[in-house]
Amino acid sequence: MAMALKNIQGSFQEQYKRIYDYAHELMRANPESTVKVKVEDMNGFKVFNRFYVCLKACKDSFISCRPIIALDGCFLKGFYGGELLTAIGRDPNDQMLPLAYAVVEVECKDSWTWFLQLLIQDVGGVHVCEGITFMSDQQKGLLPAIQELIPGAVQRFCVRHLYSNFRKKYPGKKLKSLMWRATGSTYPQAWEREMRAIKEVNDDTFKHLIALPPKQAFILLI
């Protein structure tokens, strides 16, 4: 099976050797885009490490988007693994705009810092990013990277991700309903009312949710 796939798709190793050709083609077809390739020198051999792309059209389109950037990462299931980091904008029509993406070796503070440094430059600098809300899951190393690079930026957590972890420990439709009602509260008194209702149902659940700062935890965009 592996030999058949290699004959059809080609060698992964040979494809990685052409990563600079791919980067140059992206730049040729999309002038003024940002494309970065990072390699490591191992015993005289260049080994692929990271790859970042922010296309010019996406970069320019973000000017008309809402001041919100969603950050996320996921595993790559190819032969060599790795992680895909993404930055997504939200346009005036409530559609998602792929802003930038990167392939990195592992999701950690160093890789997120590298990704964010490039993204900040493409968006317009630190002073612009401090006026943007960054939404994410609680990815490894992401929060300290944001705090270090853009301390003035607003951070929010995606409730869909929070609930996917929450339901493993606190299942049930009642708690789900109460949690989502709390996240949808638009003023402090409504949030406090929903949190009191959660406390009456399950005190442990209340303690779990109250530990999350309301300013960071409750946003329902993606």
Coordinates of N, CA and C in Angstrom, one line a residue:
M1 N 0.8 -1.2 0.0 CA 0.0 0.0 0.0 C 0.9 1.3 0.0
A2 N 1.9 1.3 0.9 CA 2.8 2.4 1.0 C 3.5 2.6 -0.3
M3 N 3.9 1.5 -1.0 CA 4.7 1.6 -2.2 C 3.8 2.2 -3.3
A4 N 2.5 1.7 -3.3 CA 1.5 2.2 -4.3 C 1.3 3.7 -4.2
L5 N 1.1 4.2 -2.9 CA 0.9 5.6 -2.7 C 2.1 6.4 -3.1
K6 N 3.3 5.9 -2.9 CA 4.5 6.6 -3.2 C 4.6 6.7 -4.7
N7 N 4.2 5.7 -5.5 CA 4.2 5.7 -6.9 C 3.2 6.7 -7.5
I8 N 2.1 6.8 -6.8 CA 1.0 7.7 -7.3 C 1.3 9.2 -6.8
Q9 N 1.6 9.4 -5.6 CA 1.7 10.7 -5.0 C 3.2 11.3 -5.0
G10 N 4.1 10.4 -5.2 CA 5.5 10.8 -5.1 C 6.1 10.7 -3.7
S11 N 7.4 10.8 -3.6 CA 8.1 10.7 -2.3 C 7.9 12.0 -1.5
F12 N 7.5 11.8 -0.2 CA 7.4 12.9 0.7 C 8.7 13.7 0.9
Q13 N 9.8 12.9 1.0 CA 11.1 13.5 1.1 C 11.4 14.4 -0.1
E14 N 11.2 13.9 -1.3 CA 11.4 14.7 -2.5 C 10.6 16.0 -2.5
Q15 N 9.3 15.8 -2.1 CA 8.4 17.0 -2.1 C 8.9 18.1 -1.1
Y16 N 9.4 17.7 0.1 CA 10.0 18.6 1.0 C 11.2 19.3 0.5
K17 N 12.0 18.6 -0.4 CA 13.1 19.2 -1.0 C 12.8 20.4 -1.9
R18 N 11.5 20.4 -2.3 CA 11.1 21.5 -3.2 C 10.2 22.6 -2.5
I19 N 10.4 22.7 -1.2 CA 9.6 23.6 -0.4 C 9.9 25.1 -0.9
Y20 N 11.2 25.3 -1.2 CA 11.5 26.7 -1.7 C 10.9 27.0 -3.0
D21 N 10.8 26.0 -3.9 CA 10.1 26.2 -5.2 C 8.7 26.5 -5.0
Y22 N 8.0 25.9 -4.0 CA 6.6 26.2 -3.7 C 6.5 27.6 -3.1
A23 N 7.4 28.0 -2.3 CA 7.4 29.3 -1.7 C 7.6 30.4 -2.8
H24 N 8.5 30.2 -3.7 CA 8.7 31.1 -4.8 C 7.5 31.2 -5.7
E25 N 6.9 30.1 -5.9 CA 5.7 30.1 -6.8 C 4.5 30.9 -6.1
L26 N 4.4 30.7 -4.8 CA 3.4 31.5 -4.1 C 3.7 33.0 -4.3
M27 N 4.9 33.4 -4.2 CA 5.3 34.8 -4.3 C 5.1 35.3 -5.7
R28 N 5.4 34.4 -6.7 CA 5.2 34.8 -8.1 C 3.8 35.0 -8.4
A29 N 2.9 34.1 -8.0 CA 1.5 34.2 -8.3 C 0.7 35.2 -7.4
N30 N 1.3 35.5 -6.2 CA 0.7 36.4 -5.3 C 1.7 37.5 -4.8
P31 N 2.1 38.4 -5.7 CA 3.1 39.4 -5.3 C 2.7 40.2 -4.0
E32 N 3.7 40.5 -3.2 CA 3.6 41.2 -1.9 C 3.0 40.3 -0.8
S33 N 2.8 39.0 -1.1 CA 2.4 38.1 0.0 C 3.6 37.9 0.9
T34 N 3.4 37.4 2.1 CA 4.4 37.0 3.0 C 4.6 35.5 3.1
V35 N 5.7 35.0 2.7 CA 6.0 33.6 2.7 C 7.3 33.3 3.4
K36 N 7.4 32.6 4.5 CA 8.6 32.4 5.2 C 8.9 30.9 5.3
V37 N 10.1 30.5 5.1 CA 10.5 29.1 5.3 C 11.6 29.0 6.3
K38 N 11.5 28.2 7.3 CA 12.5 28.1 8.3 C 13.0 26.6 8.3
V39 N 14.3 26.5 8.2 CA 15.0 25.2 8.2 C 16.0 25.1 9.3
E40 N 16.4 23.9 9.6 CA 17.5 23.7 10.6 C 18.6 22.9 9.9
D41 N 19.8 23.3 10.3 CA 21.0 22.6 9.8 C 21.4 21.4 10.7
M42 N 21.2 20.2 10.2 CA 21.6 19.0 10.9 C 22.6 18.2 10.2
N43 N 23.8 18.3 10.8 CA 25.0 17.6 10.2 C 25.2 17.9 8.7
G44 N 25.0 19.2 8.4 CA 25.3 19.6 7.0 C 24.1 19.5 6.1
F45 N 23.0 19.0 6.6 CA 21.8 18.8 5.8 C 20.7 19.8 6.3
K46 N 20.0 20.4 5.3 CA 18.9 21.4 5.7 C 17.6 20.6 5.9
V47 N 17.1 20.7 7.1 CA 15.8 19.9 7.4 C 14.7 20.9 7.6
F48 N 13.6 20.6 7.0 CA 12.4 21.5 7.1 C 11.9 21.7 8.6
N49 N 11.6 22.9 8.9 CA 11.2 23.2 10.3 C 9.8 23.9 10.3
R50 N 9.7 25.0 9.6 CA 8.4 25.8 9.7 C 8.2 26.5 8.4
F51 N 6.9 26.7 8.1 CA 6.5 27.4 6.9 C 5.3 28.3 7.2
Y52 N 5.4 29.6 6.8 CA 4.3 30.6 7.1 C 3.9 31.2 5.8
V53 N 2.5 31.4 5.7 CA 2.0 32.1 4.5 C 0.9 33.1 4.9
C54 N 1.0 34.3 4.4 CA -0.1 35.3 4.5 C -0.2 35.9 3.1
L55 N -1.3 35.5 2.4 CA -1.4 36.0 1.0 C -1.8 37.5 1.0
K56 N -1.3 38.2 0.0 CA -1.6 39.6 -0.2 C -3.1 40.0 -0.2
A57 N -3.9 39.2 -0.9 CA -5.3 39.5 -1.0 C -6.0 39.3 0.4
C58 N -5.6 38.3 1.2 CA -6.1 38.1 2.5 C -5.7 39.3 3.5
K59 N -4.4 39.6 3.3 CA -3.9 40.7 4.1 C -4.6 42.0 3.9
D60 N -4.9 42.3 2.6 CA -5.6 43.6 2.3 C -7.1 43.5 2.7
S61 N -7.7 42.3 2.6 CA -9.1 42.2 3.0 C -9.3 42.4 4.4
F62 N -8.3 42.1 5.3 CA -8.6 42.2 6.7 C -8.9 43.7 7.1
I63 N -8.5 44.6 6.3 CA -8.8 46.0 6.6 C -10.3 46.3 6.8
S64 N -11.1 45.6 6.0 CA -12.5 45.8 6.1 C -13.2 44.8 7.0
C65 N -12.4 43.9 7.7 CA -13.0 43.0 8.6 C -13.2 43.5 10.0
R66 N -14.0 42.8 10.8 CA -14.1 43.2 12.2 C -12.8 43.0 13.0
P67 N -12.5 43.8 14.0 CA -11.2 43.7 14.7 C -11.2 42.5 15.6
I68 N -11.3 41.3 15.0 CA -11.3 40.1 15.7 C -10.4 39.1 14.9
I69 N -9.5 38.4 15.6 CA -8.7 37.3 14.9 C -8.9 36.1 15.8
A70 N -9.3 35.0 15.2 CA -9.4 33.7 15.9 C -8.1 32.9 15.6
L71 N -7.5 32.3 16.6 CA -6.3 31.6 16.5 C -6.6 30.1 16.9
D72 N -6.1 29.2 16.1 CA -6.3 27.8 16.4 C -5.1 27.0 15.9
G73 N -5.0 25.8 16.4 CA -4.0 24.8 15.9 C -4.5 23.4 15.9
C74 N -4.0 22.6 15.0 CA -4.5 21.2 14.9 C -3.3 20.3 14.4
F75 N -3.4 19.0 14.7 CA -2.4 18.1 14.2 C -2.5 17.8 12.7
L76 N -1.4 17.7 12.1 CA -1.3 17.2 10.7 C -1.1 15.7 10.7
K77 N -1.9 15.0 10.0 CA -1.9 13.5 10.0 C -1.1 12.9 8.8
G78 N -0.2 13.7 8.2 CA 0.6 13.2 7.2 C 1.7 12.3 7.7
F79 N 2.6 11.9 6.8 CA 3.7 11.0 7.2 C 4.6 11.5 8.2
Y80 N 4.9 12.9 8.1 CA 5.9 13.5 9.0 C 5.2 14.2 10.2
G81 N 3.9 14.3 10.2 CA 3.2 14.9 11.4 C 3.4 16.4 11.3
G82 N 3.5 17.0 12.5 CA 3.6 18.4 12.7 C 2.2 19.0 13.1
E83 N 2.2 20.4 13.1 CA 1.0 21.1 13.5 C 0.7 22.2 12.5
L84 N -0.6 22.5 12.3 CA -1.1 23.6 11.5 C -1.6 24.7 12.4
L85 N -1.0 25.9 12.3 CA -1.5 27.0 13.1 C -2.2 27.9 12.1
T86 N -3.4 28.5 12.5 CA -4.2 29.3 11.6 C -4.6 30.6 12.3
A87 N -4.8 31.6 11.5 CA -5.4 32.9 12.0 C -6.6 33.2 11.1
I88 N -7.7 33.4 11.6 CA -9.0 33.6 10.8 C -9.6 34.9 11.2
G89 N -10.0 35.7 10.2 CA -10.7 37.0 10.4 C -12.2 36.8 10.2
R90 N -13.0 37.8 10.5 CA -14.4 37.8 10.4 C -14.9 39.0 9.6
D91 N -15.4 38.8 8.4 CA -15.7 39.9 7.5 C -17.1 40.5 7.9
P92 N -17.5 41.7 7.2 CA -18.7 42.3 7.6 C -20.0 41.5 7.3
N93 N -19.8 40.5 6.4 CA -20.9 39.6 6.1 C -21.0 38.3 7.0
D94 N -20.2 38.4 8.1 CA -20.1 37.2 9.0 C -19.5 36.0 8.4
Q95 N -18.7 36.2 7.4 CA -18.0 35.0 6.8 C -16.6 35.0 7.3
M96 N -16.0 33.8 7.3 CA -14.6 33.7 7.7 C -13.6 34.0 6.7
L97 N -12.5 34.7 7.0 CA -11.5 35.1 6.1 C -10.2 34.4 6.6
P98 N -9.7 33.5 5.8 CA -8.4 32.8 6.2 C -7.3 33.9 6.0
L99 N -6.7 34.3 7.2 CA -5.7 35.4 7.2 C -4.3 34.9 7.0
A100 N -3.9 33.9 7.8 CA -2.5 33.4 7.7 C -2.5 32.0 8.2
Y101 N -1.6 31.2 7.8 CA -1.4 29.8 8.3 C 0.1 29.5 8.3
A102 N 0.4 28.5 9.2 CA 1.8 28.1 9.3 C 1.8 26.6 9.6
V103 N 2.8 25.9 9.1 CA 3.1 24.5 9.5 C 4.3 24.6 10.4
V104 N 4.2 24.0 11.6 CA 5.3 24.0 12.5 C 5.5 22.6 13.1
E105 N 6.6 22.4 13.7 CA 7.0 21.1 14.2 C 6.1 20.7 15.4
V106 N 5.8 21.6 16.3 CA 5.0 21.3 17.5 C 4.4 22.6 18.0
E107 N 3.2 22.4 18.6 CA 2.5 23.6 19.2 C 3.1 23.9 20.6
C108 N 3.8 25.1 20.7 CA 4.4 25.5 21.9 C 4.5 27.0 21.9
K109 N 5.0 27.6 23.0 CA 5.2 29.0 23.1 C 6.1 29.5 22.0
D110 N 7.2 28.8 21.7 CA 8.2 29.2 20.7 C 7.5 29.3 19.3
S111 N 6.8 28.2 18.9 CA 6.2 28.2 17.6 C 5.1 29.3 17.5
W112 N 4.3 29.4 18.5 CA 3.2 30.5 18.5 C 3.8 31.9 18.5
T113 N 4.9 32.1 19.2 CA 5.6 33.4 19.1 C 6.1 33.7 17.7
W114 N 6.7 32.7 17.1 CA 7.2 32.9 15.7 C 6.1 33.2 14.8
F115 N 5.0 32.5 14.9 CA 3.8 32.7 14.1 C 3.2 34.1 14.3
L116 N 3.0 34.5 15.6 CA 2.4 35.8 15.9 C 3.3 36.9 15.5
Q117 N 4.6 36.8 15.6 CA 5.5 37.9 15.2 C 5.3 38.2 13.7
L118 N 5.2 37.2 12.9 CA 5.0 37.4 11.5 C 3.6 38.0 11.2
L119 N 2.6 37.4 11.9 CA 1.2 37.9 11.8 C 1.1 39.3 12.2
I120 N 1.7 39.7 13.3 CA 1.6 41.1 13.7 C 2.2 42.1 12.7
Q121 N 3.3 41.7 12.0 CA 3.8 42.5 11.0 C 2.8 42.6 9.8
D122 N 2.2 41.5 9.4 CA 1.3 41.5 8.3 C 0.0 42.3 8.6
V123 N -0.4 42.3 9.8 CA -1.7 43.0 10.2 C -1.4 44.5 10.3
G124 N -0.2 44.9 10.6 CA 0.1 46.4 10.7 C 0.9 46.8 11.9
G125 N 1.3 45.9 12.7 CA 2.2 46.2 13.8 C 1.5 46.1 15.1
V126 N 2.3 46.2 16.2 CA 1.7 46.0 17.6 C 0.6 47.0 17.9
H127 N 0.8 48.3 17.5 CA -0.2 49.3 17.8 C -1.6 49.0 17.2
V128 N -1.6 48.3 16.0 CA -2.8 47.9 15.4 C -3.4 46.7 16.1
C129 N -2.5 45.8 16.4 CA -3.0 44.5 17.1 C -3.5 44.8 18.5
E130 N -3.1 45.8 19.1 CA -3.6 46.1 20.5 C -5.1 46.5 20.4
G131 N -5.6 46.9 19.3 CA -7.0 47.2 19.1 C -7.8 46.0 18.6
I132 N -7.2 44.8 18.5 CA -7.8 43.6 18.0 C -8.1 42.7 19.2
T133 N -9.3 42.0 19.1 CA -9.6 40.9 20.0 C -9.1 39.6 19.5
F134 N -8.3 38.9 20.3 CA -7.8 37.6 19.8 C -8.6 36.5 20.5
M135 N -9.2 35.6 19.7 CA -10.0 34.6 20.3 C -9.3 33.2 20.0
S136 N -9.4 32.4 21.0 CA -8.7 31.1 20.9 C -9.2 30.1 21.9
D137 N -8.8 28.8 21.7 CA -8.9 27.8 22.7 C -7.7 28.1 23.6
Q138 N -7.5 27.2 24.7 CA -6.4 27.4 25.6 C -5.2 26.6 25.1
Q139 N -4.7 26.9 23.9 CA -3.6 26.2 23.3 C -2.3 26.3 24.1
K140 N -1.5 25.3 24.0 CA -0.2 25.3 24.7 C 0.7 26.4 24.2
G141 N 1.0 27.3 25.1 CA 2.0 28.4 24.8 C 1.4 29.6 24.2
L142 N 0.1 29.6 23.7 CA -0.4 30.7 23.0 C -0.7 31.9 23.9
L143 N -1.3 31.7 25.0 CA -1.7 32.8 25.9 C -0.5 33.6 26.3
P144 N 0.6 32.9 26.8 CA 1.8 33.7 27.2 C 2.5 34.4 26.0
A145 N 2.4 33.8 24.8 CA 3.0 34.4 23.7 C 2.2 35.7 23.3
I146 N 0.9 35.7 23.4 CA 0.1 36.9 23.1 C 0.5 38.0 24.2
Q147 N 0.5 37.6 25.4 CA 0.8 38.5 26.5 C 2.1 39.2 26.4
E148 N 3.1 38.4 25.9 CA 4.5 38.9 25.7 C 4.6 39.8 24.5
L149 N 4.0 39.5 23.4 CA 4.1 40.3 22.2 C 3.2 41.5 22.1
I150 N 1.9 41.3 22.5 CA 0.9 42.3 22.4 C 0.2 42.4 23.8
P151 N 0.8 42.9 24.8 CA 0.2 42.9 26.1 C -1.1 43.7 26.2
G152 N -1.3 44.7 25.3 CA -2.5 45.5 25.3 C -3.7 44.9 24.6
A153 N -3.5 43.8 23.9 CA -4.6 43.1 23.2 C -5.6 42.5 24.1
V154 N -6.8 42.4 23.6 CA -7.9 41.8 24.4 C -7.9 40.3 24.0
Q155 N -8.0 39.4 25.0 CA -8.0 38.0 24.7 C -9.4 37.4 25.1
R156 N -9.9 36.5 24.3 CA -11.1 35.8 24.6 C -11.0 34.3 24.3
F157 N -11.8 33.5 25.0 CA -11.8 32.1 24.8 C -13.0 31.7 24.0
C158 N -12.9 30.7 23.1 CA -14.1 30.2 22.4 C -14.9 29.3 23.2
V159 N -16.2 29.6 23.4 CA -17.0 28.8 24.3 C -17.2 27.4 23.8
R160 N -17.3 27.3 22.5 CA -17.4 25.9 21.9 C -16.3 25.0 22.3
H161 N -15.1 25.5 22.3 CA -14.0 24.7 22.8 C -14.0 24.5 24.3
L162 N -14.4 25.5 25.0 CA -14.5 25.4 26.5 C -15.6 24.3 26.8
Y163 N -16.7 24.3 26.1 CA -17.8 23.4 26.4 C -17.4 21.9 26.1
S164 N -16.6 21.8 25.0 CA -16.2 20.4 24.6 C -15.3 19.8 25.7
N165 N -14.6 20.6 26.5 CA -13.8 20.1 27.6 C -14.7 20.0 28.9
F166 N -15.6 20.9 29.0 CA -16.5 21.0 30.2 C -17.5 19.8 30.3
R167 N -18.0 19.4 29.1 CA -19.0 18.3 29.1 C -18.4 16.9 29.5
K168 N -17.1 16.8 29.3 CA -16.5 15.5 29.7 C -16.6 15.3 31.2
K169 N -16.5 16.4 32.0 CA -16.6 16.3 33.4 C -17.9 16.6 34.0
Y170 N -18.7 17.4 33.3 CA -20.0 17.8 33.8 C -21.0 17.6 32.6
P171 N -21.5 16.4 32.4 CA -22.4 16.2 31.3 C -23.8 16.6 31.7
G172 N -24.7 16.5 30.7 CA -26.1 16.8 31.0 C -26.6 18.0 30.2
K173 N -27.9 17.9 29.8 CA -28.5 19.0 29.0 C -28.7 20.2 29.8
K174 N -29.1 20.0 31.1 CA -29.4 21.2 32.0 C -28.2 22.1 32.2
L175 N -27.0 21.5 32.5 CA -25.8 22.3 32.7 C -25.3 22.9 31.4
K176 N -25.5 22.2 30.3 CA -25.2 22.7 29.0 C -26.0 24.0 28.7
S177 N -27.3 23.9 28.9 CA -28.2 25.0 28.7 C -27.8 26.2 29.5
L178 N -27.5 26.0 30.8 CA -27.2 27.0 31.7 C -25.8 27.7 31.4
M179 N -24.9 26.9 31.0 CA -23.6 27.4 30.6 C -23.7 28.3 29.4
W180 N -24.4 27.8 28.4 CA -24.6 28.6 27.2 C -25.4 29.9 27.4
R181 N -26.3 29.8 28.3 CA -27.1 31.0 28.7 C -26.2 32.1 29.4
A182 N -25.3 31.6 30.2 CA -24.4 32.5 30.9 C -23.4 33.1 29.9
T183 N -22.9 32.3 28.9 CA -22.0 32.9 27.9 C -22.7 33.9 27.0
G184 N -24.0 33.8 26.8 CA -24.7 34.7 26.0 C -25.2 35.9 26.7
S185 N -24.9 36.1 28.0 CA -25.3 37.2 28.8 C -24.6 38.5 28.3
T186 N -25.4 39.6 28.2 CA -24.8 40.8 27.6 C -24.6 41.9 28.6
Y187 N -24.9 41.6 29.9 CA -24.6 42.6 31.0 C -24.3 41.8 32.3
P188 N -23.6 42.3 33.2 CA -23.1 41.6 34.4 C -24.2 41.0 35.2
Q189 N -25.4 41.7 35.4 CA -26.4 41.1 36.2 C -27.0 39.9 35.7
A190 N -27.2 39.8 34.3 CA -27.7 38.6 33.7 C -26.7 37.4 33.9
W191 N -25.4 37.7 33.7 CA -24.4 36.7 33.9 C -24.4 36.2 35.3
E192 N -24.5 37.1 36.3 CA -24.6 36.6 37.7 C -25.8 35.8 38.0
R193 N -26.9 36.1 37.4 CA -28.2 35.4 37.6 C -28.0 33.9 37.1
E194 N -27.4 33.8 35.9 CA -27.2 32.5 35.3 C -26.2 31.7 36.1
M195 N -25.2 32.3 36.6 CA -24.1 31.6 37.4 C -24.7 31.2 38.7
R196 N -25.7 31.9 39.3 CA -26.3 31.5 40.6 C -27.2 30.2 40.3
A197 N -27.8 30.2 39.1 CA -28.6 29.1 38.7 C -27.7 27.8 38.5
I198 N -26.6 28.0 38.0 CA -25.6 26.9 37.9 C -25.2 26.4 39.2
K199 N -24.9 27.3 40.2 CA -24.5 26.9 41.5 C -25.6 26.1 42.2
E200 N -26.8 26.4 42.0 CA -27.9 25.7 42.6 C -28.0 24.3 42.1
V201 N -27.7 24.1 40.8 CA -27.7 22.8 40.2 C -26.5 21.9 40.6
N202 N -25.3 22.5 40.5 CA -24.1 21.8 40.8 C -23.0 22.7 41.2
D203 N -22.6 22.6 42.5 CA -21.7 23.6 43.1 C -20.3 23.4 42.4
D204 N -19.9 22.1 42.1 CA -18.6 21.9 41.5 C -18.5 22.6 40.1
T205 N -19.6 22.5 39.4 CA -19.6 23.1 38.1 C -19.5 24.6 38.2
F206 N -20.2 25.2 39.2 CA -20.0 26.6 39.5 C -18.6 27.0 39.7
K207 N -17.9 26.3 40.6 CA -16.5 26.6 40.9 C -15.6 26.5 39.7
H208 N -15.9 25.5 38.8 CA -15.1 25.3 37.6 C -15.3 26.5 36.7
L209 N -16.5 27.0 36.5 CA -16.7 28.1 35.6 C -16.4 29.5 36.2
I210 N -16.5 29.6 37.5 CA -16.2 30.9 38.1 C -14.7 31.2 38.1
A211 N -13.9 30.2 37.9 CA -12.5 30.3 37.8 C -12.1 31.0 36.5
L212 N -12.9 30.9 35.5 CA -12.7 31.5 34.2 C -13.1 33.0 34.2
P213 N -12.2 33.9 34.0 CA -12.6 35.4 34.0 C -13.7 35.6 32.9
P214 N -14.8 36.2 33.3 CA -15.9 36.4 32.3 C -15.4 37.2 31.1
K215 N -14.5 38.2 31.3 CA -14.1 39.0 30.2 C -13.3 38.1 29.1
Q216 N -12.7 37.0 29.6 CA -12.0 36.2 28.6 C -12.8 35.0 28.1
A217 N -13.7 34.5 29.0 CA -14.2 33.2 28.7 C -15.4 33.2 27.7
F218 N -16.2 34.3 27.6 CA -17.4 34.2 27.0 C -17.5 35.0 25.7
I219 N -17.3 34.2 24.6 CA -17.4 34.8 23.2 C -17.9 33.7 22.3
L220 N -18.9 34.0 21.4 CA -19.6 32.9 20.7 C -19.5 33.1 19.2
L221 N -18.3 33.5 18.7 CA -18.3 33.9 17.3 C -18.0 32.8 16.3
I222 N -17.2 31.8 16.7 CA -16.9 30.7 15.8 C -17.1 29.4 16.5

